[in-house]
Amino acid sequence: MATSRVVFSVVEFGSDLQKQCILLRDELLRKPLGLQFSAEELEKERNLFHVAGTLDSKLVACLVLQPSVKEHEMKMRQVAVATNYQNQQIGSKMIRFSELFAAERGFSTIYCHARVTALPFYTKLSWKVEGEQFEEVGIPHYRMLKSL
């Protein structure tokens, strides 16, 4: 795969590409847990930053960035890479894109609630575990963060 051709961008809420992001997130992150997005949940994302990774105009990865209530802190959530494109550095590149995006907007810290299975991925990208394990959507997570 030509992962070097993956282009990352922040896409507009309600755009076709952002709607494709919702479908990808739903397929990979929600359905396996027996969950689905409600209209209210999606409406709360209206003013957030929606990052999309495309390869030859096809969506292959996405995530959501949400400014925290804590000043200068950005939350990264709903990180998804299409199954056929996993383990090809696309997720890592998307995280780095998001870190730079947040830093350029004055954020000094980025954090996420990482599933236990994702800890090795984030650790390789110099993210650190903060605090104790907790449960979210029925599965174990850790708060992970990185100074920008």
PDB file of C-alpha atoms in Angstrom:
ATOM      1  CA  MET A   1       0.000   0.000   0.000  1.00  0.00           C
ATOM      2  CA  ALA A   2       1.152   3.516  -0.721  1.00  0.00           C
ATOM      3  CA  THR A   3       0.539   4.851   2.768  1.00  0.00           C
ATOM      4  CA  SER A   4       2.738   7.842   2.009  1.00  0.00           C
ATOM      5  CA  ARG A   5      -0.088   9.076  -0.218  1.00  0.00           C
ATOM      6  CA  VAL A   6      -2.569   9.264   2.658  1.00  0.00           C
ATOM      7  CA  VAL A   7      -3.685  12.877   3.065  1.00  0.00           C
ATOM      8  CA  PHE A   8      -4.923  14.117   6.441  1.00  0.00           C
ATOM      9  CA  SER A   9      -7.240  17.074   6.820  1.00  0.00           C
ATOM     10  CA  VAL A  10      -9.829  18.574   9.130  1.00  0.00           C
ATOM     11  CA  VAL A  11     -13.213  18.204   7.476  1.00  0.00           C
ATOM     12  CA  GLU A  12     -16.383  20.186   7.950  1.00  0.00           C
ATOM     13  CA  PHE A  13     -19.165  18.850  10.139  1.00  0.00           C
ATOM     14  CA  GLY A  14     -21.986  17.560   7.951  1.00  0.00           C
ATOM     15  CA  SER A  15     -19.799  17.135   4.862  1.00  0.00           C
ATOM     16  CA  ASP A  16     -19.875  13.867   2.922  1.00  0.00           C
ATOM     17  CA  LEU A  17     -16.424  12.975   4.235  1.00  0.00           C
ATOM     18  CA  GLN A  18     -17.403  13.656   7.846  1.00  0.00           C
ATOM     19  CA  LYS A  19     -20.467  11.448   7.370  1.00  0.00           C
ATOM     20  CA  GLN A  20     -18.171   8.698   6.075  1.00  0.00           C
ATOM     21  CA  CYS A  21     -16.102   9.169   9.249  1.00  0.00           C
ATOM     22  CA  ILE A  22     -19.211   8.502  11.334  1.00  0.00           C
ATOM     23  CA  LEU A  23     -19.844   5.286   9.406  1.00  0.00           C
ATOM     24  CA  LEU A  24     -16.240   4.118   9.890  1.00  0.00           C
ATOM     25  CA  ARG A  25     -16.273   4.943  13.604  1.00  0.00           C
ATOM     26  CA  ASP A  26     -19.630   3.197  13.979  1.00  0.00           C
ATOM     27  CA  GLU A  27     -18.431   0.064  12.173  1.00  0.00           C
ATOM     28  CA  LEU A  28     -15.131  -0.287  14.048  1.00  0.00           C
ATOM     29  CA  LEU A  29     -15.782   1.214  17.467  1.00  0.00           C
ATOM     30  CA  ARG A  30     -19.491   1.138  18.248  1.00  0.00           C
ATOM     31  CA  LYS A  31     -21.103  -1.903  16.591  1.00  0.00           C
ATOM     32  CA  PRO A  32     -18.653  -4.420  18.110  1.00  0.00           C
ATOM     33  CA  LEU A  33     -19.815  -3.204  21.536  1.00  0.00           C
ATOM     34  CA  GLY A  34     -23.496  -3.306  20.622  1.00  0.00           C
ATOM     35  CA  LEU A  35     -23.674   0.495  20.571  1.00  0.00           C
ATOM     36  CA  GLN A  36     -24.906   2.994  18.007  1.00  0.00           C
ATOM     37  CA  PHE A  37     -24.717   6.731  17.683  1.00  0.00           C
ATOM     38  CA  SER A  38     -27.783   8.760  18.571  1.00  0.00           C
ATOM     39  CA  ALA A  39     -28.677  11.957  16.742  1.00  0.00           C
ATOM     40  CA  GLU A  40     -28.032  13.837  20.002  1.00  0.00           C
ATOM     41  CA  GLU A  41     -24.515  12.394  20.352  1.00  0.00           C
ATOM     42  CA  LEU A  42     -23.636  13.336  16.801  1.00  0.00           C
ATOM     43  CA  GLU A  43     -25.068  16.843  17.178  1.00  0.00           C
ATOM     44  CA  LYS A  44     -22.698  17.400  20.118  1.00  0.00           C
ATOM     45  CA  GLU A  45     -19.837  16.942  17.649  1.00  0.00           C
ATOM     46  CA  ARG A  46     -20.889  19.918  15.532  1.00  0.00           C
ATOM     47  CA  ASN A  47     -18.182  22.270  16.839  1.00  0.00           C
ATOM     48  CA  LEU A  48     -15.421  19.703  17.186  1.00  0.00           C
ATOM     49  CA  PHE A  49     -12.512  19.033  14.826  1.00  0.00           C
ATOM     50  CA  HIS A  50     -13.016  16.014  12.552  1.00  0.00           C
ATOM     51  CA  VAL A  51      -9.768  14.604  11.161  1.00  0.00           C
ATOM     52  CA  ALA A  52      -9.958  12.382   8.090  1.00  0.00           C
ATOM     53  CA  GLY A  53      -7.249  10.422   6.327  1.00  0.00           C
ATOM     54  CA  THR A  54      -7.885   9.697   2.666  1.00  0.00           C
ATOM     55  CA  LEU A  55      -6.028   7.624   0.097  1.00  0.00           C
ATOM     56  CA  ASP A  56      -6.981   8.382  -3.492  1.00  0.00           C
ATOM     57  CA  SER A  57     -10.154  10.099  -2.202  1.00  0.00           C
ATOM     58  CA  LYS A  58     -11.148   7.030  -0.142  1.00  0.00           C
ATOM     59  CA  LEU A  59     -11.553   7.429   3.622  1.00  0.00           C
ATOM     60  CA  VAL A  60      -9.109   5.134   5.432  1.00  0.00           C
ATOM     61  CA  ALA A  61      -8.850   6.708   8.904  1.00  0.00           C
ATOM     62  CA  CYS A  62     -10.463   9.291  11.164  1.00  0.00           C
ATOM     63  CA  LEU A  63     -10.652  10.717  14.655  1.00  0.00           C
ATOM     64  CA  VAL A  64     -12.283  13.559  16.563  1.00  0.00           C
ATOM     65  CA  LEU A  65     -10.492  16.336  18.474  1.00  0.00           C
ATOM     66  CA  GLN A  66     -12.365  18.078  21.273  1.00  0.00           C
ATOM     67  CA  PRO A  67     -11.014  21.043  23.246  1.00  0.00           C
ATOM     68  CA  SER A  68     -11.119  20.137  26.941  1.00  0.00           C
ATOM     69  CA  VAL A  69     -12.730  22.168  29.684  1.00  0.00           C
ATOM     70  CA  LYS A  70      -9.183  22.368  31.035  1.00  0.00           C
ATOM     71  CA  GLU A  71      -7.329  25.221  29.351  1.00  0.00           C
ATOM     72  CA  HIS A  72      -4.717  24.296  26.708  1.00  0.00           C
ATOM     73  CA  GLU A  73      -5.765  20.636  26.697  1.00  0.00           C
ATOM     74  CA  MET A  74      -7.206  18.772  23.682  1.00  0.00           C
ATOM     75  CA  LYS A  75      -9.010  15.441  23.887  1.00  0.00           C
ATOM     76  CA  MET A  76      -8.578  12.989  21.038  1.00  0.00           C
ATOM     77  CA  ARG A  77     -11.383  10.479  20.657  1.00  0.00           C
ATOM     78  CA  GLN A  78     -12.931   7.913  18.343  1.00  0.00           C
ATOM     79  CA  VAL A  79      -9.674   6.967  16.593  1.00  0.00           C
ATOM     80  CA  ALA A  80     -10.399   4.539  13.751  1.00  0.00           C
ATOM     81  CA  VAL A  81      -8.399   3.083  10.866  1.00  0.00           C
ATOM     82  CA  ALA A  82     -10.197   0.956   8.275  1.00  0.00           C
ATOM     83  CA  THR A  83      -9.436  -2.727   8.822  1.00  0.00           C
ATOM     84  CA  ASN A  84      -7.643  -3.216   5.478  1.00  0.00           C
ATOM     85  CA  TYR A  85      -5.335  -0.278   6.276  1.00  0.00           C
ATOM     86  CA  GLN A  86      -4.328  -1.132   9.844  1.00  0.00           C
ATOM     87  CA  ASN A  87      -0.691  -1.872  10.754  1.00  0.00           C
ATOM     88  CA  GLN A  88       0.597   0.339   7.936  1.00  0.00           C
ATOM     89  CA  GLN A  89       1.570   3.441   9.984  1.00  0.00           C
ATOM     90  CA  ILE A  90      -1.588   5.324   8.955  1.00  0.00           C
ATOM     91  CA  GLY A  91      -2.821   5.592  12.545  1.00  0.00           C
ATOM     92  CA  SER A  92       0.579   6.843  13.709  1.00  0.00           C
ATOM     93  CA  LYS A  93       0.670   9.474  10.973  1.00  0.00           C
ATOM     94  CA  MET A  94      -2.860  10.590  11.821  1.00  0.00           C
ATOM     95  CA  ILE A  95      -1.934  10.955  15.497  1.00  0.00           C
ATOM     96  CA  ARG A  96       1.126  13.043  14.587  1.00  0.00           C
ATOM     97  CA  PHE A  97      -1.049  15.208  12.302  1.00  0.00           C
ATOM     98  CA  SER A  98      -3.475  15.725  15.191  1.00  0.00           C
ATOM     99  CA  GLU A  99      -0.705  16.566  17.658  1.00  0.00           C
ATOM    100  CA  LEU A 100       0.654  19.214  15.298  1.00  0.00           C
ATOM    101  CA  PHE A 101      -2.845  20.558  14.608  1.00  0.00           C
ATOM    102  CA  ALA A 102      -3.487  20.951  18.350  1.00  0.00           C
ATOM    103  CA  ALA A 103      -0.063  22.513  19.034  1.00  0.00           C
ATOM    104  CA  GLU A 104      -0.540  25.044  16.213  1.00  0.00           C
ATOM    105  CA  ARG A 105      -3.760  26.154  17.917  1.00  0.00           C
ATOM    106  CA  GLY A 106      -2.107  26.767  21.269  1.00  0.00           C
ATOM    107  CA  PHE A 107      -2.848  23.484  23.014  1.00  0.00           C
ATOM    108  CA  SER A 108       0.011  22.212  25.177  1.00  0.00           C
ATOM    109  CA  THR A 109      -1.379  18.769  26.017  1.00  0.00           C
ATOM    110  CA  ILE A 110      -3.339  16.162  24.105  1.00  0.00           C
ATOM    111  CA  TYR A 111      -5.011  13.210  25.811  1.00  0.00           C
ATOM    112  CA  CYS A 112      -7.282  10.286  25.116  1.00  0.00           C
ATOM    113  CA  HIS A 113      -9.077   7.465  26.858  1.00  0.00           C
ATOM    114  CA  ALA A 114      -7.207   4.522  25.343  1.00  0.00           C
ATOM    115  CA  ARG A 115      -8.513   0.995  25.328  1.00  0.00           C
ATOM    116  CA  VAL A 116      -6.084  -1.351  27.073  1.00  0.00           C
ATOM    117  CA  THR A 117      -5.438  -3.050  23.729  1.00  0.00           C
ATOM    118  CA  ALA A 118      -4.221   0.283  22.280  1.00  0.00           C
ATOM    119  CA  LEU A 119      -1.640   1.050  25.002  1.00  0.00           C
ATOM    120  CA  PRO A 120       1.336  -0.305  22.996  1.00  0.00           C
ATOM    121  CA  PHE A 121       0.315   1.834  19.997  1.00  0.00           C
ATOM    122  CA  TYR A 122       0.213   5.069  21.999  1.00  0.00           C
ATOM    123  CA  THR A 123       3.321   4.200  24.019  1.00  0.00           C
ATOM    124  CA  LYS A 124       5.318   3.909  20.755  1.00  0.00           C
ATOM    125  CA  LEU A 125       4.209   7.475  19.990  1.00  0.00           C
ATOM    126  CA  SER A 126       5.565   8.733  23.360  1.00  0.00           C
ATOM    127  CA  TRP A 127       2.197   8.990  25.081  1.00  0.00           C
ATOM    128  CA  LYS A 128       2.156   8.314  28.828  1.00  0.00           C
ATOM    129  CA  VAL A 129      -0.412   6.595  31.042  1.00  0.00           C
ATOM    130  CA  GLU A 130      -1.919   8.853  33.698  1.00  0.00           C
ATOM    131  CA  GLY A 131      -3.840   7.375  36.597  1.00  0.00           C
ATOM    132  CA  GLU A 132      -5.535   4.058  37.129  1.00  0.00           C
ATOM    133  CA  GLN A 133      -7.440   1.839  34.728  1.00  0.00           C
ATOM    134  CA  PHE A 134     -11.164   2.647  34.412  1.00  0.00           C
ATOM    135  CA  GLU A 135     -14.125   1.288  32.520  1.00  0.00           C
ATOM    136  CA  GLU A 136     -15.760   3.153  29.650  1.00  0.00           C
ATOM    137  CA  VAL A 137     -18.392   1.713  27.285  1.00  0.00           C
ATOM    138  CA  GLY A 138     -17.984  -1.549  29.163  1.00  0.00           C
ATOM    139  CA  ILE A 139     -14.281  -2.087  28.459  1.00  0.00           C
ATOM    140  CA  PRO A 140     -11.049  -1.178  30.305  1.00  0.00           C
ATOM    141  CA  HIS A 141      -9.328   2.107  29.408  1.00  0.00           C
ATOM    142  CA  TYR A 142      -6.493   4.307  30.589  1.00  0.00           C
ATOM    143  CA  ARG A 143      -6.145   8.044  30.314  1.00  0.00           C
ATOM    144  CA  MET A 144      -3.073   8.664  28.156  1.00  0.00           C
ATOM    145  CA  LEU A 145      -1.510  12.006  27.357  1.00  0.00           C
ATOM    146  CA  LYS A 146       1.328  13.718  25.600  1.00  0.00           C
ATOM    147  CA  SER A 147       2.831  17.145  26.087  1.00  0.00           C
ATOM    148  CA  LEU A 148       2.999  19.071  22.834  1.00  0.00           C
TER     149      LEU A 148
END
